[in-house]
Amino acid sequence: MPLIPEEPQIHESVPGPRATPAAGRTAPSPRPVPGPGPRPAPPRGAPAASARPGKPGPAAPPRVPVAAPPAQRTGSEQPAAGTPGTAAGAQLQLIPAPAGGAVDAADEAVDLLLDTGRAPGEILVLTTGDAHPWAAHELSFGETSYWAQHDAADDVFYADATAGRAAGRPVVVVAVNGGTEEATAQALPAAMARAGALLIVCGDPQTINAVLGAHA
């Protein structure tokens, strides 16, 4: 007697996400990924904070204050706290990076600082070579408005390492992205004096340690 194949059993499908919205509903628009782009306008009557434009290229590299460095990186050389030349109680962190990637490393450090609780107004970013894209953008509107943002101290501020007008902040990030050795030798001690709690230096470790050793 021939075998009759069993009829396939039909299982009730489990409801899942719809590829298209149900009739009468509007498909929600995708939420933007938070980033360093322009911030929404403040409420009427509140002081306006400056927008920090994102850096060119792919998105990047740390709000109660944190006492420790933002993140430990594999292979990074981190001198102990209290290194000669730093401000009293300030810690020094070195993030290895080539001159061409020092600004990106500084941006990543700023993002980590903000993510772990640092207020934007507590952070100062200095460059030894070309100006940071944010600084170049803001300076295109004139030095008066540029330094007004510095004096407001309500957002991350970017300046040339030789800018004597840049006041100290709890956290100073230095991108050693070029410039002469003499300029770097002058910029790092000046950055040390500006850092109240933490100094992060992004650049070539040999160059940085040579400069720091000469001023120890």
Short mmCIF file of C-alpha atoms in Angstrom, two decimals:
data_model
loop_
_atom_site.label_atom_id
_atom_site.label_comp_id
_atom_site.label_asym_id
_atom_site.label_seq_id
_atom_site.Cartn_x
_atom_site.Cartn_y
_atom_site.Cartn_z
CA MET A 1 0.00 0.00 0.00
CA PRO A 2 1.62 3.29 -1.03
CA LEU A 3 2.49 5.80 1.64
CA ILE A 4 0.47 8.95 1.50
CA PRO A 5 2.60 11.99 2.41
CA GLU A 6 1.27 13.87 5.38
CA GLU A 7 -0.25 17.22 4.73
CA PRO A 8 2.15 19.96 5.75
CA GLN A 9 1.20 21.60 9.00
CA ILE A 10 0.61 25.30 8.81
CA HIS A 11 1.82 27.14 11.89
CA GLU A 12 0.46 30.50 12.80
CA SER A 13 3.13 33.06 12.07
CA VAL A 14 4.45 35.19 14.90
CA PRO A 15 3.73 38.87 14.37
CA GLY A 16 6.87 40.83 13.60
CA PRO A 17 7.90 44.30 12.50
CA ARG A 18 6.10 45.49 9.41
CA ALA A 19 8.08 46.39 6.35
CA THR A 20 5.50 49.04 5.54
CA PRO A 21 3.32 51.08 7.90
CA ALA A 22 -0.30 50.05 8.51
CA ALA A 23 -2.97 51.89 6.61
CA GLY A 24 -3.72 55.25 8.11
CA ARG A 25 -0.38 55.47 9.94
CA THR A 26 2.62 57.55 9.07
CA ALA A 27 6.00 55.83 9.16
CA PRO A 28 8.22 57.40 11.82
CA SER A 29 11.25 59.18 10.44
CA PRO A 30 14.67 57.82 11.56
CA ARG A 31 16.17 59.52 14.60
CA PRO A 32 19.46 61.32 13.96
CA VAL A 33 22.58 60.00 15.61
CA PRO A 34 23.82 62.46 18.24
CA GLY A 35 27.07 64.08 17.24
CA PRO A 36 29.06 67.26 17.49
CA GLY A 37 26.81 69.06 15.00
CA PRO A 38 24.86 72.26 15.63
CA ARG A 39 22.79 72.26 18.80
CA PRO A 40 19.07 73.10 18.93
CA ALA A 41 18.19 76.72 19.64
CA PRO A 42 17.89 77.47 23.39
CA PRO A 43 14.55 78.49 24.92
CA ARG A 44 13.55 82.12 24.50
CA GLY A 45 15.33 84.24 27.05
CA ALA A 46 18.14 81.71 27.67
CA PRO A 47 21.74 82.59 26.65
CA ALA A 48 22.65 81.10 23.28
CA ALA A 49 25.53 78.61 23.22
CA SER A 50 27.74 78.44 20.18
CA ALA A 51 27.44 75.43 17.92
CA ARG A 52 30.44 73.18 17.58
CA PRO A 53 30.62 72.04 13.95
CA GLY A 54 31.67 68.48 13.36
CA LYS A 55 35.08 67.80 11.97
CA PRO A 56 35.38 66.73 8.30
CA GLY A 57 35.42 63.04 7.53
CA PRO A 58 33.99 60.07 9.44
CA ALA A 59 32.57 60.69 12.87
CA ALA A 60 35.04 60.14 15.66
CA PRO A 61 38.30 60.09 19.29
CA PRO A 62 36.84 61.23 27.35
CA ARG A 63 27.95 65.86 32.88
CA VAL A 64 29.21 65.75 36.91
CA PRO A 65 32.98 66.25 36.86
CA VAL A 66 35.21 63.17 36.83
CA ALA A 67 38.56 63.12 38.52
CA ALA A 68 40.19 60.34 36.51
CA PRO A 69 41.40 60.51 32.88
CA PRO A 70 38.63 59.80 30.38
CA ALA A 71 39.80 56.42 29.19
CA GLN A 72 42.80 54.14 29.27
CA ARG A 73 44.06 53.26 25.81
CA THR A 74 46.07 50.21 24.95
CA GLY A 75 49.66 51.13 24.29
CA SER A 76 49.33 54.69 25.53
CA GLU A 77 52.05 56.08 27.73
CA GLN A 78 50.63 57.87 30.73
CA PRO A 79 53.04 59.61 33.10
CA ALA A 80 52.06 59.51 36.72
CA ALA A 81 50.02 62.29 38.27
CA GLY A 82 52.09 65.10 39.64
CA THR A 83 54.57 65.08 36.77
CA PRO A 84 56.94 68.06 37.20
CA GLY A 85 55.64 71.09 35.36
CA THR A 86 51.93 70.27 35.66
CA ALA A 87 49.60 72.38 37.71
CA ALA A 88 49.11 71.28 41.32
CA GLY A 89 46.95 68.16 41.36
CA ALA A 90 46.66 67.96 37.56
CA GLN A 91 47.06 64.61 35.85
CA LEU A 92 48.87 64.10 32.55
CA GLN A 93 47.71 61.66 29.89
CA LEU A 94 49.53 60.96 26.63
CA ILE A 95 47.58 59.61 23.63
CA PRO A 96 49.96 58.43 20.88
CA ALA A 97 49.04 59.73 17.43
CA PRO A 98 50.87 60.86 14.30
CA ALA A 99 50.93 64.58 13.61
CA GLY A 100 48.29 64.11 10.90
CA GLY A 101 45.94 62.31 13.30
CA ALA A 102 46.52 64.40 16.42
CA VAL A 103 43.42 66.56 15.88
CA ASP A 104 41.22 63.48 15.40
CA ALA A 105 42.65 61.99 18.59
CA ALA A 106 41.94 65.25 20.43
CA ASP A 107 38.34 65.27 19.14
CA GLU A 108 37.88 61.70 20.37
CA ALA A 109 39.24 62.68 23.78
CA VAL A 110 36.78 65.59 23.94
CA ASP A 111 33.87 63.31 23.03
CA LEU A 112 34.87 60.88 25.79
CA LEU A 113 35.19 63.70 28.31
CA LEU A 114 31.70 64.96 27.47
CA ASP A 115 30.26 61.44 27.56
CA THR A 116 31.69 60.86 31.04
CA GLY A 117 30.33 64.04 32.55
CA ARG A 118 32.65 66.94 31.84
CA ALA A 119 30.85 70.20 31.10
CA PRO A 120 31.76 71.70 27.70
CA GLY A 121 32.91 74.93 29.32
CA GLU A 122 35.56 73.03 31.28
CA ILE A 123 37.51 71.97 28.18
CA LEU A 124 40.14 73.89 26.21
CA VAL A 125 41.67 72.38 23.05
CA LEU A 126 44.98 73.72 21.72
CA THR A 127 46.78 72.97 18.45
CA THR A 128 50.50 73.43 17.73
CA GLY A 129 50.13 73.37 13.94
CA ASP A 130 47.15 74.21 11.74
CA ALA A 131 44.11 75.63 13.50
CA HIS A 132 41.34 73.24 14.50
CA PRO A 133 38.47 73.35 11.94
CA TRP A 134 36.17 74.86 14.59
CA ALA A 135 38.62 77.67 15.34
CA ALA A 136 39.19 78.34 11.64
CA HIS A 137 35.43 78.50 11.08
CA GLU A 138 34.74 80.87 13.97
CA LEU A 139 37.69 83.12 13.19
CA SER A 140 36.23 83.65 9.73
CA PHE A 141 33.56 85.77 11.45
CA GLY A 142 36.16 87.92 13.17
CA GLU A 143 38.22 87.76 16.33
CA THR A 144 35.70 89.76 18.37
CA SER A 145 32.96 87.12 18.19
CA TYR A 146 35.57 84.34 18.42
CA TRP A 147 37.00 85.57 21.73
CA ALA A 148 33.53 86.44 23.01
CA GLN A 149 32.79 82.71 22.94
CA HIS A 150 35.99 82.09 24.88
CA ASP A 151 34.98 84.61 27.53
CA ALA A 152 31.47 83.13 27.80
CA ALA A 153 33.09 79.81 28.82
CA ASP A 154 29.93 77.82 28.12
CA ASP A 155 31.29 75.51 25.42
CA VAL A 156 34.47 73.70 24.35
CA PHE A 157 36.92 76.29 23.04
CA TYR A 158 39.62 75.70 20.42
CA ALA A 159 42.66 77.92 20.04
CA ASP A 160 46.23 78.05 18.82
CA ALA A 161 48.69 76.85 21.44
CA THR A 162 50.50 80.19 21.21
CA ALA A 163 47.34 82.22 21.93
CA GLY A 164 48.20 83.99 25.14
CA ARG A 165 44.62 85.15 25.61
CA ALA A 166 43.29 81.61 26.09
CA ALA A 167 42.62 81.24 29.80
CA GLY A 168 43.12 78.06 31.77
CA ARG A 169 40.37 75.47 32.24
CA PRO A 170 40.02 72.32 34.33
CA VAL A 171 40.85 70.15 31.30
CA VAL A 172 43.28 71.09 28.53
CA VAL A 173 43.72 68.92 25.42
CA VAL A 174 46.75 69.58 23.21
CA ALA A 175 46.96 68.28 19.64
CA VAL A 176 50.61 68.23 18.56
CA ASN A 177 49.64 68.41 14.88
CA GLY A 178 52.71 70.13 13.48
CA GLY A 179 54.67 73.28 13.99
CA THR A 180 58.33 73.58 14.82
CA GLU A 181 59.99 71.78 17.72
CA GLU A 182 60.53 75.15 19.34
CA ALA A 183 56.81 75.94 19.10
CA THR A 184 55.95 72.57 20.65
CA ALA A 185 58.55 73.08 23.36
CA GLN A 186 56.86 76.35 24.29
CA ALA A 187 53.27 75.10 23.87
CA LEU A 188 53.42 72.11 26.22
CA PRO A 189 54.69 73.94 29.33
CA ALA A 190 52.12 76.68 28.67
CA ALA A 191 49.38 74.04 28.42
CA MET A 192 50.56 72.51 31.67
CA ALA A 193 50.14 75.84 33.41
CA ARG A 194 46.58 76.18 32.02
CA ALA A 195 45.37 72.71 33.06
CA GLY A 196 43.59 72.76 36.39
CA ALA A 197 42.85 69.02 36.77
CA LEU A 198 43.81 67.11 33.61
CA LEU A 199 46.16 67.64 30.67
CA ILE A 200 45.78 65.36 27.63
CA VAL A 201 48.49 65.52 24.97
CA CYS A 202 47.87 63.87 21.58
CA GLY A 203 50.88 63.36 19.34
CA ASP A 204 54.13 61.50 18.75
CA PRO A 205 55.31 60.06 22.11
CA GLN A 206 59.03 60.51 21.37
CA THR A 207 58.60 64.19 20.51
CA ILE A 208 56.35 64.85 23.49
CA ASN A 209 58.51 63.00 26.02
CA ALA A 210 61.60 64.76 24.72
CA VAL A 211 59.94 68.13 25.25
CA LEU A 212 58.54 67.19 28.64
CA GLY A 213 61.90 65.76 29.73
CA ALA A 214 63.66 68.97 28.74
CA HIS A 215 61.26 70.98 30.94
CA ALA A 216 61.06 68.57 33.86
#
